[in-house]
């Protein structure tokens, strides 16, 4: 059975003691069936997300509409992060997920850090949230989860962060990638309200 991918991020744009925005969508759509959750300073987050999505679109236009697989997209991101280390690094961590009809599992997830290391994973978390979420995911994740079960695990992680994490992050956005494409499942504050 083919599995979907669930990606969630907080919606806060903050620096130091200032909160700039609480409705930021940090999950960038890369194609109709892939997206990446990005964390880091807002300038790098926006710049890297747009750079990757536009280059993947350029590849598609230059190659008669052929789309890259999720694995190829992850390798492109990894390569760009690694190249940037020597020039002007992007201070971003990435969780990239996608759904490929041609693969036996359907959904796949890749976790990358700003040094350009990349690994395929069953689940992942970045930043301070990983201290809370990885243990929940490790305990709750089982082979063959359906979309509802995966979303329940993500919501459990969000509740744990809201209860135990020192920094109050009230708004989160959850997106699901399946055979239908990328869809926004839930959000704390509408990203369209600017």
XYZ file of N, CA and C in Angstrom:
582
model
N 0.844 -1.194 0.000
C 0.000 0.000 0.000
C 0.882 1.247 0.000
N 0.502 2.234 -0.793
C 1.296 3.458 -0.901
C 0.924 4.439 0.205
N 1.964 5.035 0.790
C 1.785 5.920 1.945
C 1.898 7.385 1.561
N 1.118 8.233 2.222
C 1.293 9.678 2.041
C 2.433 10.192 2.922
N 2.781 11.448 2.743
C 3.782 12.115 3.571
C 3.098 13.283 4.274
N 3.404 13.465 5.558
C 2.855 14.576 6.333
C 4.012 15.460 6.777
N 3.908 16.760 6.496
C 4.932 17.730 6.914
C 4.242 18.833 7.710
N 4.843 19.224 8.831
C 4.291 20.297 9.657
C 5.411 21.242 10.085
N 5.078 22.521 10.194
C 6.021 23.514 10.723
C 5.255 24.508 11.582
N 6.008 25.228 12.402
C 5.387 26.349 13.097
C 5.215 27.475 12.075
N 4.419 28.485 12.428
C 4.150 29.580 11.493
C 4.745 30.906 11.965
N 5.712 30.834 12.869
C 6.254 32.045 13.477
C 7.473 32.546 12.713
N 7.503 33.846 12.480
C 8.674 34.519 11.941
C 9.154 35.455 13.042
N 10.233 35.054 13.716
C 10.730 35.837 14.850
C 12.247 35.935 14.775
N 12.762 36.941 15.427
C 14.211 37.089 15.554
C 14.479 37.752 16.893
N 15.354 37.137 17.667
C 15.696 37.640 18.988
C 14.423 37.750 19.831
N 14.096 38.942 20.296
C 12.907 39.092 21.138
C 11.698 39.613 20.365
N 11.845 39.756 19.041
C 10.757 40.307 18.227
C 9.997 39.226 17.478
N 8.678 39.338 17.457
C 7.816 38.470 16.671
C 7.306 39.297 15.494
N 7.692 38.926 14.281
C 7.286 39.674 13.099
C 5.966 39.188 12.518
N 5.750 37.890 12.593
C 4.620 37.310 11.889
C 4.256 35.983 12.548
N 2.962 35.661 12.590
C 2.521 34.387 13.154
C 1.719 33.565 12.161
N 1.789 33.911 10.871
C 1.044 33.161 9.868
C 1.902 32.792 8.659
N 3.190 32.609 8.878
C 4.120 32.286 7.797
C 3.971 30.823 7.390
N 3.918 30.565 6.101
C 3.885 29.199 5.593
C 5.317 28.797 5.249
N 5.921 27.950 6.084
C 7.305 27.529 5.898
C 7.415 26.239 5.085
N 6.295 25.796 4.518
C 6.305 24.593 3.687
C 6.113 25.023 2.233
N 7.180 24.955 1.470
C 7.159 25.408 0.071
C 6.819 24.244 -0.849
N 5.858 24.449 -1.738
C 5.544 23.448 -2.753
C 6.625 23.487 -3.816
N 7.193 22.321 -4.108
C 8.231 22.230 -5.134
C 7.649 21.791 -6.465
N 6.675 20.912 -6.405
C 5.968 20.449 -7.596
C 4.562 20.075 -7.153
N 3.788 19.524 -8.051
C 2.423 19.146 -7.687
C 2.403 18.053 -6.627
N 3.485 17.261 -6.524
C 3.519 16.139 -5.591
C 4.747 16.157 -4.675
N 5.279 17.335 -4.389
C 6.390 17.425 -3.437
C 6.413 18.791 -2.768
N 6.946 18.810 -1.559
C 7.058 20.053 -0.796
C 8.203 19.906 0.190
N 8.683 21.053 0.681
C 9.734 20.993 1.694
C 9.439 21.980 2.814
N 9.582 21.482 4.033
C 9.484 22.318 5.210
C 10.866 22.856 5.509
N 10.976 24.158 5.701
C 12.277 24.797 5.871
C 12.281 25.583 7.179
N 13.379 25.457 7.929
C 13.536 26.260 9.142
C 14.845 27.020 9.054
N 14.863 28.192 9.683
C 16.055 29.030 9.670
C 15.661 30.490 9.635
N 16.641 31.389 9.521
C 16.329 32.818 9.411
C 15.438 33.068 8.205
N 14.496 33.994 8.326
C 13.497 34.196 7.280
C 14.114 34.524 5.923
N 15.180 35.323 5.893
C 15.781 35.678 4.601
C 16.307 34.432 3.893
N 17.006 33.556 4.600
C 17.525 32.328 3.997
C 16.395 31.362 3.660
N 15.424 31.278 4.532
C 14.274 30.395 4.328
C 13.565 30.729 3.020
N 13.238 31.984 2.816
C 12.522 32.418 1.612
C 13.418 32.274 0.383
N 14.656 32.733 0.494
C 15.569 32.703 -0.650
C 15.843 31.273 -1.117
N 16.123 30.368 -0.177
C 16.427 28.987 -0.558
C 15.188 28.279 -1.098
N 14.037 28.476 -0.463
C 12.793 27.846 -0.935
C 12.475 28.271 -2.358
N 12.562 29.565 -2.632
C 12.266 30.062 -3.973
C 13.313 29.595 -4.985
N 14.573 29.596 -4.585
C 15.646 29.152 -5.474
C 15.413 27.706 -5.909
N 15.124 26.835 -4.955
C 14.919 25.415 -5.269
C 13.660 25.222 -6.114
N 12.553 25.821 -5.709
C 11.307 25.602 -6.448
C 11.407 26.134 -7.882
N 12.032 27.282 -8.069
C 12.165 27.854 -9.419
C 13.114 27.029 -10.287
N 14.183 26.503 -9.710
C 15.105 25.671 -10.486
C 14.476 24.342 -10.877
N 13.659 23.773 -9.997
C 12.961 22.538 -10.339
C 11.941 22.786 -11.445
N 11.284 23.937 -11.410
C 10.335 24.304 -12.473
C 11.081 24.532 -13.791
N 12.239 25.174 -13.718
C 13.056 25.378 -14.917
C 13.470 24.045 -15.528
N 13.860 23.089 -14.687
C 14.222 21.761 -15.173
C 13.049 21.126 -15.909
N 11.866 21.227 -15.312
C 10.662 20.651 -15.914
C 10.370 21.295 -17.276
N 10.473 22.621 -17.351
C 10.219 23.328 -18.615
C 11.274 23.001 -19.677
N 12.510 22.821 -19.249
C 13.602 22.545 -20.179
C 13.614 21.102 -20.670
N 12.881 20.217 -19.996
C 12.906 18.789 -20.329
C 11.525 18.257 -20.687
N 10.805 19.023 -21.478
C 9.497 18.606 -22.015
C 8.520 18.133 -20.946
N 8.490 18.825 -19.829
C 7.516 18.527 -18.782
C 7.867 17.377 -17.861
N 9.059 16.805 -18.023
C 9.464 15.699 -17.154
C 9.797 16.231 -15.763
N 9.167 15.637 -14.745
C 9.407 16.069 -13.369
C 10.459 15.185 -12.718
N 11.230 15.782 -11.836
C 12.202 15.003 -11.073
C 11.492 14.204 -9.984
N 12.018 13.037 -9.684
C 11.487 12.244 -8.572
C 11.819 12.950 -7.259
N 11.179 12.530 -6.195
C 11.464 13.103 -4.874
C 12.927 12.886 -4.507
N 13.446 11.712 -4.816
C 14.848 11.398 -4.535
C 15.781 12.373 -5.270
N 15.480 12.638 -6.543
C 16.300 13.565 -7.327
C 16.184 14.991 -6.796
N 14.990 15.394 -6.373
C 14.802 16.726 -5.793
C 15.617 16.866 -4.509
N 15.613 15.824 -3.687
C 16.385 15.852 -2.439
C 17.875 15.964 -2.738
N 18.338 15.243 -3.744
C 19.758 15.321 -4.099
C 20.120 16.686 -4.668
N 19.218 17.307 -5.414
C 19.465 18.665 -5.894
C 19.594 19.629 -4.709
N 18.659 19.551 -3.759
C 18.720 20.422 -2.563
C 20.005 20.200 -1.790
N 20.348 18.932 -1.585
C 21.558 18.603 -0.848
C 22.777 19.192 -1.536
N 22.836 19.049 -2.848
C 23.958 19.588 -3.607
C 24.059 21.100 -3.506
N 22.915 21.779 -3.565
C 22.921 23.241 -3.468
C 23.331 23.709 -2.071
N 22.896 23.007 -1.036
C 23.311 23.350 0.330
C 24.812 23.144 0.502
N 25.325 22.039 -0.028
C 26.757 21.749 0.084
C 27.592 22.768 -0.695
N 27.136 23.141 -1.904
C 27.850 24.146 -2.707
C 27.879 25.498 -2.005
N 26.763 25.842 -1.363
C 26.637 27.152 -0.717
C 27.553 27.306 0.490
N 27.981 26.217 1.089
C 28.871 26.296 2.260
C 30.124 27.084 1.920
N 30.654 26.925 0.710
C 31.901 27.570 0.308
C 31.711 28.975 -0.237
N 30.471 29.365 -0.480
C 30.213 30.667 -1.074
C 29.514 31.595 -0.088
N 28.295 31.295 0.211
C 27.478 32.067 1.147
C 26.406 31.135 1.656
N 26.666 30.470 2.773
C 25.774 29.389 3.200
C 24.351 29.851 3.506
N 23.419 28.957 3.208
C 22.031 29.127 3.634
C 21.942 28.495 5.021
N 21.478 29.231 5.996
C 21.328 28.666 7.336
C 19.933 28.060 7.458
N 19.695 27.002 6.698
C 18.380 26.368 6.695
C 18.516 24.869 6.916
N 17.555 24.319 7.602
C 17.382 22.877 7.715
C 16.120 22.535 6.943
N 16.143 21.395 6.272
C 15.066 21.060 5.338
C 14.521 19.661 5.618
N 13.207 19.537 5.554
C 12.557 18.234 5.490
C 11.761 18.236 4.191
N 12.194 17.400 3.250
C 11.586 17.364 1.925
C 10.800 16.064 1.775
N 9.564 16.184 1.349
C 8.734 15.009 1.153
C 8.037 15.048 -0.183
N 7.744 13.887 -0.711
C 7.044 13.827 -1.980
C 6.388 12.486 -2.183
N 5.543 12.443 -3.183
C 4.810 11.220 -3.521
C 5.098 10.884 -4.971
N 5.615 9.681 -5.199
C 5.944 9.214 -6.545
C 5.138 7.954 -6.840
N 4.336 7.989 -7.905
C 3.531 6.830 -8.306
C 4.420 5.641 -8.659
N 5.606 5.915 -9.199
C 6.467 4.843 -9.707
C 7.190 4.070 -8.605
N 7.229 4.605 -7.392
C 7.918 3.900 -6.312
C 6.936 3.004 -5.558
N 7.415 1.910 -4.991
C 6.501 0.986 -4.309
C 5.864 1.571 -3.040
N 6.557 2.487 -2.368
C 6.009 3.047 -1.127
C 5.142 4.276 -1.367
N 5.280 4.922 -2.515
C 4.538 6.150 -2.779
C 5.249 7.352 -2.194
N 5.067 7.581 -0.903
C 5.663 8.728 -0.233
C 7.073 8.464 0.243
N 7.906 9.503 0.202
C 9.260 9.408 0.755
C 9.623 10.737 1.410
N 10.490 10.659 2.397
C 10.854 11.810 3.216
C 12.368 11.878 3.341
N 12.920 13.083 3.177
C 14.365 13.296 3.291
C 14.625 14.429 4.276
N 15.608 14.226 5.140
C 15.965 15.215 6.155
C 17.364 15.733 5.844
N 17.495 17.073 5.771
C 18.778 17.704 5.442
C 19.111 18.796 6.441
N 20.394 18.988 6.689
C 20.806 20.126 7.513
C 21.552 21.132 6.641
N 21.957 22.237 7.247
C 22.554 23.318 6.459
C 23.955 22.988 5.959
N 24.550 21.887 6.396
C 25.844 21.453 5.869
C 25.689 20.638 4.587
N 24.457 20.281 4.250
C 24.219 19.514 3.038
C 24.158 18.019 3.263
N 24.122 17.580 4.522
C 23.952 16.139 4.742
C 22.483 15.807 4.498
N 22.239 14.627 3.947
C 20.884 14.247 3.558
C 20.682 12.774 3.872
N 19.548 12.456 4.442
C 19.220 11.061 4.696
C 17.741 10.819 4.453
N 17.444 9.666 3.903
C 16.046 9.267 3.739
C 15.583 8.747 5.087
N 14.402 9.152 5.510
C 13.932 8.802 6.849
C 12.460 8.412 6.827
N 12.048 7.696 7.839
C 10.632 7.354 8.022
C 9.891 8.527 8.647
N 10.613 9.293 9.485
C 10.079 10.480 10.149
C 11.250 11.365 10.522
N 10.970 12.635 10.826
C 12.061 13.532 11.173
C 11.556 14.800 11.816
N 12.452 15.464 12.529
C 12.172 16.761 13.152
C 13.477 17.537 13.182
N 13.375 18.857 13.126
C 14.552 19.720 13.111
C 14.496 20.695 14.275
N 15.644 21.214 14.643
C 15.722 22.267 15.654
C 15.388 21.791 17.055
N 15.000 22.755 17.907
C 14.663 22.435 19.293
C 13.483 21.476 19.379
N 12.585 21.527 18.407
C 11.406 20.651 18.418
C 11.806 19.183 18.413
N 12.955 18.880 17.826
C 13.377 17.475 17.753
C 13.577 16.872 19.144
N 13.936 17.705 20.126
C 14.099 17.197 21.489
C 12.791 16.632 22.049
N 11.671 17.154 21.586
C 10.370 16.717 22.056
C 9.723 15.710 21.103
N 9.880 15.941 19.818
C 9.108 15.198 18.817
C 9.707 13.848 18.429
N 11.016 13.732 18.371
C 11.602 12.483 17.896
C 11.254 11.297 18.789
N 11.183 11.514 20.094
C 10.819 10.398 20.979
C 9.367 9.979 20.769
N 8.492 10.955 20.547
C 7.080 10.637 20.269
C 6.967 9.877 18.955
N 7.670 10.356 17.937
C 7.624 9.685 16.638
C 8.213 8.281 16.717
N 9.305 8.147 17.454
C 9.949 6.843 17.595
C 9.014 5.834 18.267
N 8.292 6.292 19.272
C 7.374 5.417 20.004
C 6.111 5.125 19.204
N 5.599 6.103 18.450
C 4.292 5.975 17.817
C 4.324 5.476 16.372
N 5.446 5.684 15.678
C 5.492 5.327 14.269
C 5.524 3.816 14.090
N 4.717 3.314 13.170
C 4.749 1.901 12.787
C 4.681 1.819 11.274
N 5.172 0.721 10.742
C 5.135 0.513 9.286
C 3.688 0.486 8.808
N 3.420 1.161 7.705
C 2.086 1.120 7.109
C 1.066 2.067 7.719
N 1.533 3.132 8.367
C 0.587 4.124 8.912
C -0.273 4.701 7.806
N -1.528 4.974 8.108
C -2.349 5.691 7.130
C -2.252 7.186 7.424
N -2.888 7.989 6.602
C -2.795 9.438 6.745
C -3.310 9.914 8.105
N -4.434 9.417 8.535
C -5.015 9.828 9.814
C -4.099 9.526 10.991
N -3.476 8.342 10.983
C -2.565 7.977 12.069
C -1.325 8.866 12.072
N -0.806 9.172 10.881
C 0.371 10.047 10.789
C 0.042 11.454 11.273
N -1.123 11.964 10.908
C -1.537 13.298 11.357
C -1.729 13.306 12.871
N -2.265 12.230 13.439
C -2.427 12.129 14.900
C -1.074 12.236 15.605
N -0.045 11.594 15.058
C 1.299 11.669 15.652
C 1.818 13.105 15.596
N 1.631 13.761 14.461
C 2.078 15.156 14.315
C 1.331 16.051 15.303
N 0.030 15.864 15.450
C -0.750 16.675 16.392
C -0.328 16.404 17.837
N 0.050 15.165 18.138
C 0.580 14.848 19.477
C 1.883 15.618 19.716
N 2.739 15.678 18.693
C 3.988 16.443 18.807
C 3.699 17.926 19.042
N 2.736 18.477 18.315
C 2.388 19.893 18.466
C 1.864 20.168 19.870
N 1.001 19.298 20.380
C 0.468 19.476 21.745
C 1.592 19.427 22.783
N 2.528 18.530 22.575
C 3.664 18.409 23.497
C 4.519 19.677 23.471
N 4.765 20.216 22.282
C 5.528 21.464 22.162
C 4.802 22.620 22.848
N 3.502 22.711 22.645
C 2.733 23.794 23.246
C 2.683 23.680 24.761
N 2.772 22.466 25.276
C 2.710 22.280 26.721
C 4.088 22.417 27.382
N 5.140 21.899 26.753
C 6.431 21.791 27.429
C 7.522 22.739 26.943
N 7.421 23.245 25.731
C 8.495 24.059 25.164
C 8.454 25.460 25.745
N 9.622 25.985 26.081
C 9.758 27.299 26.690
C 9.183 28.401 25.807
N 9.429 28.306 24.503
C 8.963 29.327 23.568
C 7.541 28.971 23.137
N 6.637 29.931 23.265
C 5.244 29.685 22.909
C 5.051 29.834 21.405
N 4.785 28.739 20.756
C 4.484 28.748 19.332
C 3.048 28.268 19.172
N 2.167 29.216 18.976
C 0.747 28.866 18.984
C 0.237 28.372 17.640
N 0.876 28.761 16.554
C 0.360 28.415 15.228
C 1.267 27.438 14.495
N 0.649 26.390 13.957
C 1.348 25.382 13.164
C 0.554 25.134 11.893
N 1.254 24.704 10.856
C 0.598 24.345 9.608
C 0.966 22.897 9.275
N -0.016 22.135 8.833
C 0.181 20.725 8.484
C -0.232 20.531 7.031
N 0.671 19.936 6.240
C 0.367 19.622 4.840
C 0.570 18.133 4.600
N -0.265 17.593 3.727
C -0.202 16.185 3.361
C 0.100 16.091 1.869
N 0.989 15.165 1.516
C 1.324 14.920 0.115
C 0.945 13.475 -0.193
N 0.008 13.292 -1.101
C -0.433 11.954 -1.487
C -0.646 11.904 -2.991
N -1.327 10.866 -3.475
C -1.507 10.721 -4.921
C -2.291 11.865 -5.543
N -3.051 12.602 -4.722
C -3.813 13.759 -5.206
C -2.946 15.017 -5.315
N -1.801 15.024 -4.660
C -0.911 16.181 -4.671
C -0.701 16.739 -3.273
N -0.248 17.984 -3.207
C 0.026 18.661 -1.929
C -1.243 19.387 -1.499
N -1.670 19.141 -0.266
C -2.852 19.842 0.248
C -2.591 20.301 1.682
N -3.125 21.474 2.005
C -3.024 21.995 3.364
C -4.144 21.371 4.176
N -3.769 20.680 5.247
C -4.753 19.996 6.078
C -5.275 20.909 7.179
N -4.348 21.566 7.893
C -4.716 22.445 9.006
C -3.708 23.565 9.126
N -4.164 24.679 9.664
C -3.239 25.760 9.990
C -3.776 26.516 11.188
N -2.858 27.122 11.956
C -3.248 27.898 13.128
C -3.708 29.283 12.743
N -3.053 29.862 11.745
C -3.393 31.194 11.259
C -3.229 31.175 9.750
N -4.220 31.679 9.032
C -4.244 31.599 7.584
C -3.067 32.328 6.956
N -2.197 31.611 6.208
C -1.055 32.261 5.564
C -1.457 33.328 4.548
N -2.687 33.286 4.052
C -3.137 34.267 3.074
C -3.448 35.629 3.703
N -3.606 35.689 5.025
C -3.896 36.954 5.718
C -2.605 37.743 5.934
N -2.324 38.663 5.058
C -1.106 39.471 5.211
C -1.442 40.922 5.353
